[in-house]
Amino acid sequence: MFPARKHAGEGKAVVDRRKSTVRDRQIGTRLRTLRESKGLRMAAAAKVTGLSAPTLSRIETGKRRISTEDVAMLTTAYGMPVEDRQELIEFVKQGDSGGWWERPLPGVPPEMGLLASYEAEANSIIDWSVMLIPGLLQIEAYARAYMLSARVVPDEADLRWIARRRRQDILGKIDYTAYIYEGALGVGFGGRAAFREQIKHLLEAPDRGVGVRLVRERQPVAVLLHSWHYMTFPSVDPIVNVEVSSGGIYLQDDQAAPYTRHVMMLDEIAVSRSATKAKLQALLKEI
């Protein structure tokens, strides 16, 4: 049996207080699968590892930040082959190196960094946007004008734009589709020139490997009244970011399941990509 380890509330051991990530969920899933393959129930695993059952549960569900020490100890306790154990430890180390969101910019809400970390791990993203061009497709003038209208001070708006632009680096590397409510095209943040550039940016999106489809106004579908960000990942269930006034909330597991149906609904009611292109071209002539 491994010696008991100290955790939050059990002593003065240093605990990583950073929020857990998708990578933690992926690692936790592999650790749970490994434990179950050894025929160990949670209580038995707790005795073998010296960790409490609640701590093991948080690790396996990805609700606790997982360290290389955690993985090394658990995989050894469960008898994982050395080569597989080293591969998993290296996977954890890659996550520990982090991205720009691990060193957030002043004035940028922590929620934006959390969203960026999820996006970096995703293999596909579906955006549904009701009254705005989705953040991943916004140009600077449009984005800053929107932020200023929300009473964000100019210096902070500059920093938030930098963070948003960094998020946009994932485009072209993953499967991304934006479904945009037609009403969003009537709100020209930044003035006529900026909005014209924004529409051109949307028109050119397919050339960058980005899908854009419009949903006509007056669609009688109540579940599509709020904006959301649907992300899928290798080996773990989807996560949905739902926009609220304070930034966003994250839905996982059973809470995220209805949004899988919403994605299918969007695919049914949205106009084709060619029809979307024609609408954007017509709008560009009018601006």
Short mmCIF file of C-alpha atoms in Angstrom, two decimals:
data_model
loop_
_atom_site.label_atom_id
_atom_site.label_comp_id
_atom_site.label_asym_id
_atom_site.label_seq_id
_atom_site.Cartn_x
_atom_site.Cartn_y
_atom_site.Cartn_z
CA MET A 1 0.00 0.00 0.00
CA PHE A 2 1.20 3.50 -0.79
CA PRO A 3 1.55 5.91 2.14
CA ALA A 4 -1.37 8.25 2.69
CA ARG A 5 -0.96 11.56 0.92
CA LYS A 6 -2.07 14.97 2.12
CA HIS A 7 -4.69 16.91 0.19
CA ALA A 8 -6.66 20.08 0.70
CA GLY A 9 -8.00 20.12 4.25
CA GLU A 10 -5.70 17.29 5.35
CA GLY A 11 -2.51 19.26 5.99
CA LYS A 12 -0.17 21.80 4.49
CA ALA A 13 0.63 19.99 1.24
CA VAL A 14 0.68 22.26 -1.79
CA VAL A 15 -2.32 21.63 -4.03
CA ASP A 16 -2.66 22.84 -7.64
CA ARG A 17 -5.62 25.22 -7.49
CA ARG A 18 -5.84 25.78 -11.24
CA LYS A 19 -9.10 24.73 -12.81
CA SER A 20 -9.22 21.26 -14.31
CA THR A 21 -9.12 20.94 -18.08
CA VAL A 22 -10.32 18.61 -20.81
CA ARG A 23 -6.91 16.95 -20.65
CA ASP A 24 -7.63 16.11 -16.99
CA ARG A 25 -10.89 14.47 -18.06
CA GLN A 26 -9.05 12.45 -20.71
CA ILE A 27 -6.42 11.30 -18.22
CA GLY A 28 -9.07 10.55 -15.61
CA THR A 29 -10.98 8.39 -18.09
CA ARG A 30 -7.86 6.36 -18.82
CA LEU A 31 -7.12 5.92 -15.11
CA ARG A 32 -10.69 4.77 -14.44
CA THR A 33 -10.50 2.30 -17.33
CA LEU A 34 -7.19 1.00 -15.99
CA ARG A 35 -8.60 0.58 -12.46
CA GLU A 36 -11.68 -1.24 -13.72
CA SER A 37 -9.56 -3.52 -15.92
CA LYS A 38 -7.80 -4.66 -12.73
CA GLY A 39 -11.15 -5.47 -11.11
CA LEU A 40 -10.69 -2.80 -8.43
CA ARG A 41 -13.71 -1.05 -6.97
CA MET A 42 -13.23 2.49 -5.72
CA ALA A 43 -12.92 1.47 -2.05
CA ALA A 44 -10.30 -1.16 -2.87
CA ALA A 45 -8.36 1.30 -5.05
CA ALA A 46 -8.36 3.78 -2.17
CA LYS A 47 -6.71 1.20 0.08
CA VAL A 48 -4.12 0.32 -2.55
CA THR A 49 -3.19 3.91 -3.39
CA GLY A 50 -3.60 5.63 -0.02
CA LEU A 51 -5.91 8.22 -1.56
CA SER A 52 -9.43 8.77 -0.34
CA ALA A 53 -12.30 7.50 -2.48
CA PRO A 54 -13.62 11.07 -3.05
CA THR A 55 -10.17 12.17 -4.25
CA LEU A 56 -9.97 9.21 -6.64
CA SER A 57 -13.45 10.03 -7.90
CA ARG A 58 -12.46 13.65 -8.60
CA ILE A 59 -9.35 12.47 -10.45
CA GLU A 60 -11.27 9.98 -12.60
CA THR A 61 -13.99 12.47 -13.50
CA GLY A 62 -11.48 15.20 -14.33
CA LYS A 63 -12.77 17.52 -11.61
CA ARG A 64 -9.34 17.79 -10.02
CA ARG A 65 -6.14 18.99 -11.67
CA ILE A 66 -4.03 15.86 -12.22
CA SER A 67 -0.28 16.03 -11.68
CA THR A 68 2.48 13.83 -13.06
CA GLU A 69 2.99 12.55 -9.50
CA ASP A 70 -0.66 11.45 -9.34
CA VAL A 71 -0.36 9.58 -12.62
CA ALA A 72 2.98 7.97 -11.78
CA MET A 73 1.68 6.73 -8.44
CA LEU A 74 -1.70 5.47 -9.69
CA THR A 75 -0.38 3.74 -12.80
CA THR A 76 2.29 2.02 -10.71
CA ALA A 77 -0.29 0.95 -8.13
CA TYR A 78 -2.54 -0.43 -10.87
CA GLY A 79 0.33 -2.25 -12.59
CA MET A 80 0.31 -0.40 -15.90
CA PRO A 81 3.17 -1.53 -18.20
CA VAL A 82 6.20 0.76 -18.02
CA GLU A 83 5.98 1.90 -21.65
CA ASP A 84 2.29 2.80 -21.36
CA ARG A 85 2.90 4.51 -18.03
CA GLN A 86 5.64 6.69 -19.48
CA GLU A 87 3.45 7.63 -22.46
CA LEU A 88 0.66 8.78 -20.13
CA ILE A 89 3.07 10.73 -17.94
CA GLU A 90 4.42 12.51 -21.02
CA PHE A 91 0.84 13.36 -22.00
CA VAL A 92 0.37 14.99 -18.59
CA LYS A 93 3.63 16.92 -18.93
CA GLN A 94 2.49 18.36 -22.25
CA GLY A 95 -0.55 19.76 -20.49
CA ASP A 96 1.57 21.11 -17.63
CA SER A 97 3.54 23.20 -20.14
CA GLY A 98 0.28 25.00 -20.83
CA GLY A 99 -0.58 27.63 -23.40
CA TRP A 100 -0.88 31.38 -23.34
CA TRP A 101 -3.98 31.07 -21.12
CA GLU A 102 -1.81 29.76 -18.28
CA ARG A 103 -0.28 33.24 -18.15
CA PRO A 104 -3.44 35.34 -18.62
CA LEU A 105 -3.28 38.96 -19.69
CA PRO A 106 -4.31 41.60 -17.12
CA GLY A 107 -7.93 42.62 -17.57
CA VAL A 108 -8.85 39.43 -19.44
CA PRO A 109 -11.52 37.43 -17.59
CA PRO A 110 -10.28 34.02 -16.36
CA GLU A 111 -13.25 32.44 -18.15
CA MET A 112 -11.67 33.36 -21.49
CA GLY A 113 -8.53 31.45 -20.60
CA LEU A 114 -10.55 28.42 -19.55
CA LEU A 115 -12.48 28.53 -22.83
CA ALA A 116 -9.23 28.82 -24.79
CA SER A 117 -7.82 25.75 -23.02
CA TYR A 118 -10.89 23.74 -23.96
CA GLU A 119 -10.74 24.94 -27.57
CA ALA A 120 -7.08 23.95 -27.80
CA GLU A 121 -7.98 20.35 -26.88
CA ALA A 122 -11.12 20.12 -29.06
CA ASN A 123 -11.28 18.29 -32.37
CA SER A 124 -14.47 20.04 -33.47
CA ILE A 125 -16.43 23.14 -32.48
CA ILE A 126 -19.96 24.23 -33.37
CA ASP A 127 -20.85 27.85 -32.65
CA TRP A 128 -24.45 29.04 -32.47
CA SER A 129 -24.69 32.82 -32.24
CA VAL A 130 -27.93 34.77 -31.93
CA MET A 131 -27.06 38.48 -32.02
CA LEU A 132 -23.31 38.62 -32.69
CA ILE A 133 -20.76 37.33 -35.13
CA PRO A 134 -19.07 34.51 -33.14
CA GLY A 135 -15.91 35.58 -31.33
CA LEU A 136 -13.70 33.20 -33.30
CA LEU A 137 -14.77 34.94 -36.51
CA GLN A 138 -14.70 38.55 -35.36
CA ILE A 139 -12.29 41.10 -36.79
CA GLU A 140 -10.59 43.59 -34.49
CA ALA A 141 -12.70 46.67 -35.25
CA TYR A 142 -15.96 44.76 -34.77
CA ALA A 143 -14.76 43.03 -31.58
CA ARG A 144 -13.43 46.20 -29.96
CA ALA A 145 -16.58 48.16 -30.81
CA TYR A 146 -18.70 45.46 -29.21
CA MET A 147 -16.54 45.44 -26.08
CA LEU A 148 -16.67 49.22 -25.77
CA SER A 149 -20.46 49.11 -26.11
CA ALA A 150 -20.44 46.73 -23.13
CA ARG A 151 -18.57 49.43 -21.14
CA VAL A 152 -15.21 47.68 -21.21
CA VAL A 153 -12.54 50.36 -20.82
CA PRO A 154 -10.33 50.85 -23.93
CA ASP A 155 -7.11 49.43 -22.42
CA GLU A 156 -8.89 46.27 -21.32
CA ALA A 157 -10.63 46.00 -24.69
CA ASP A 158 -7.20 45.99 -26.35
CA LEU A 159 -6.02 43.13 -24.13
CA ARG A 160 -9.23 41.17 -24.59
CA TRP A 161 -8.84 41.48 -28.33
CA ILE A 162 -5.30 40.09 -28.11
CA ALA A 163 -6.66 37.09 -26.19
CA ARG A 164 -9.49 36.63 -28.69
CA ARG A 165 -7.06 36.80 -31.60
CA ARG A 166 -4.91 34.11 -29.97
CA ARG A 167 -8.01 31.92 -29.63
CA GLN A 168 -8.61 32.29 -33.36
CA ASP A 169 -5.32 30.52 -34.11
CA ILE A 170 -7.14 27.18 -33.83
CA LEU A 171 -9.18 27.89 -36.98
CA GLY A 172 -8.08 25.82 -39.92
CA LYS A 173 -6.63 23.21 -37.54
CA ILE A 174 -9.93 21.74 -36.34
CA ASP A 175 -13.42 21.12 -37.74
CA TYR A 176 -15.26 24.38 -37.06
CA THR A 177 -18.71 25.53 -38.17
CA ALA A 178 -20.48 28.74 -37.17
CA TYR A 179 -24.27 28.91 -37.33
CA ILE A 180 -25.29 32.57 -37.23
CA TYR A 181 -28.79 33.92 -36.77
CA GLU A 182 -29.64 36.26 -39.63
CA GLY A 183 -30.55 39.02 -37.19
CA ALA A 184 -26.87 39.31 -36.19
CA LEU A 185 -26.16 40.68 -39.66
CA GLY A 186 -28.23 43.73 -38.87
CA VAL A 187 -26.00 44.85 -35.99
CA GLY A 188 -22.96 46.62 -37.40
CA PHE A 189 -20.58 47.11 -34.49
CA GLY A 190 -17.78 49.49 -35.42
CA GLY A 191 -19.61 51.41 -38.10
CA ARG A 192 -20.13 50.87 -41.81
CA ALA A 193 -16.50 50.35 -42.86
CA ALA A 194 -15.77 47.93 -40.03
CA PHE A 195 -18.95 45.97 -40.65
CA ARG A 196 -18.17 45.73 -44.35
CA GLU A 197 -14.77 44.21 -43.49
CA GLN A 198 -16.49 41.87 -41.05
CA ILE A 199 -18.85 40.55 -43.73
CA LYS A 200 -15.95 40.12 -46.14
CA HIS A 201 -14.17 38.15 -43.42
CA LEU A 202 -17.17 35.81 -43.17
CA LEU A 203 -17.30 35.42 -46.95
CA GLU A 204 -13.65 34.39 -47.03
CA ALA A 205 -14.00 31.98 -44.10
CA PRO A 206 -14.55 28.84 -46.26
CA ASP A 207 -11.18 29.52 -47.92
CA ARG A 208 -9.64 29.13 -44.46
CA GLY A 209 -11.41 25.82 -43.82
CA VAL A 210 -14.19 27.39 -41.75
CA GLY A 211 -17.87 26.60 -42.21
CA VAL A 212 -20.46 29.41 -42.01
CA ARG A 213 -24.22 28.89 -42.32
CA LEU A 214 -27.07 31.30 -41.65
CA VAL A 215 -30.32 30.57 -39.84
CA ARG A 216 -33.19 32.61 -41.23
CA GLU A 217 -35.06 34.99 -38.94
CA ARG A 218 -38.40 34.04 -37.37
CA GLN A 219 -37.49 30.39 -36.98
CA PRO A 220 -40.03 28.98 -34.46
CA VAL A 221 -37.45 27.02 -32.47
CA ALA A 222 -37.34 28.12 -28.82
CA VAL A 223 -34.26 26.08 -27.83
CA LEU A 224 -32.12 28.22 -30.13
CA LEU A 225 -32.82 31.50 -28.35
CA HIS A 226 -29.46 31.67 -26.55
CA SER A 227 -25.92 31.42 -27.93
CA TRP A 228 -23.66 28.46 -27.19
CA HIS A 229 -20.32 26.87 -28.07
CA TYR A 230 -20.35 23.05 -28.55
CA MET A 231 -16.96 21.34 -28.32
CA THR A 232 -16.11 17.68 -28.96
CA PHE A 233 -12.94 15.92 -27.85
CA PRO A 234 -11.07 12.67 -28.35
CA SER A 235 -12.14 10.05 -25.79
CA VAL A 236 -14.34 12.31 -23.59
CA ASP A 237 -17.89 13.59 -23.93
CA PRO A 238 -18.70 17.02 -25.42
CA ILE A 239 -18.58 20.20 -23.36
CA VAL A 240 -20.89 23.14 -24.01
CA ASN A 241 -20.14 26.75 -23.12
CA VAL A 242 -23.40 28.68 -22.74
CA GLU A 243 -23.12 32.46 -22.84
CA VAL A 244 -24.47 34.42 -19.87
CA SER A 245 -23.96 38.03 -18.84
CA SER A 246 -21.05 37.16 -16.55
CA GLY A 247 -19.16 35.25 -19.26
CA GLY A 248 -20.33 31.67 -19.58
CA ILE A 249 -21.21 28.42 -17.87
CA TYR A 250 -19.96 24.96 -18.81
CA LEU A 251 -22.25 21.98 -19.29
CA GLN A 252 -20.90 18.44 -19.31
CA ASP A 253 -22.16 14.86 -19.42
CA ASP A 254 -25.98 14.67 -19.15
CA GLN A 255 -26.32 18.46 -19.16
CA ALA A 256 -24.55 18.68 -22.51
CA ALA A 257 -26.56 15.89 -24.15
CA PRO A 258 -29.49 18.10 -25.30
CA TYR A 259 -27.08 20.27 -27.26
CA THR A 260 -26.13 17.32 -29.42
CA ARG A 261 -29.75 17.36 -30.57
CA HIS A 262 -29.58 21.14 -30.99
CA VAL A 263 -26.61 20.70 -33.35
CA MET A 264 -28.67 18.30 -35.46
CA MET A 265 -31.56 20.76 -35.45
CA LEU A 266 -29.31 23.59 -36.62
CA ASP A 267 -28.07 21.45 -39.49
CA GLU A 268 -31.68 20.89 -40.55
CA ILE A 269 -32.95 24.48 -40.36
CA ALA A 270 -29.86 26.45 -41.49
CA VAL A 271 -29.60 27.45 -45.14
CA SER A 272 -26.89 25.83 -47.26
CA ARG A 273 -23.37 27.19 -47.45
CA SER A 274 -23.98 28.36 -51.00
CA ALA A 275 -27.16 30.19 -49.93
CA THR A 276 -25.25 31.71 -47.02
CA LYS A 277 -22.58 32.94 -49.41
CA ALA A 278 -25.22 34.49 -51.68
CA LYS A 279 -26.83 36.28 -48.71
CA LEU A 280 -23.50 37.65 -47.50
CA GLN A 281 -22.57 38.83 -51.00
CA ALA A 282 -25.92 40.63 -51.32
CA LEU A 283 -25.46 42.24 -47.91
CA LEU A 284 -21.96 43.38 -48.83
CA LYS A 285 -23.37 45.27 -51.82
CA GLU A 286 -25.88 47.02 -49.58
CA ILE A 287 -23.40 48.24 -46.95
#
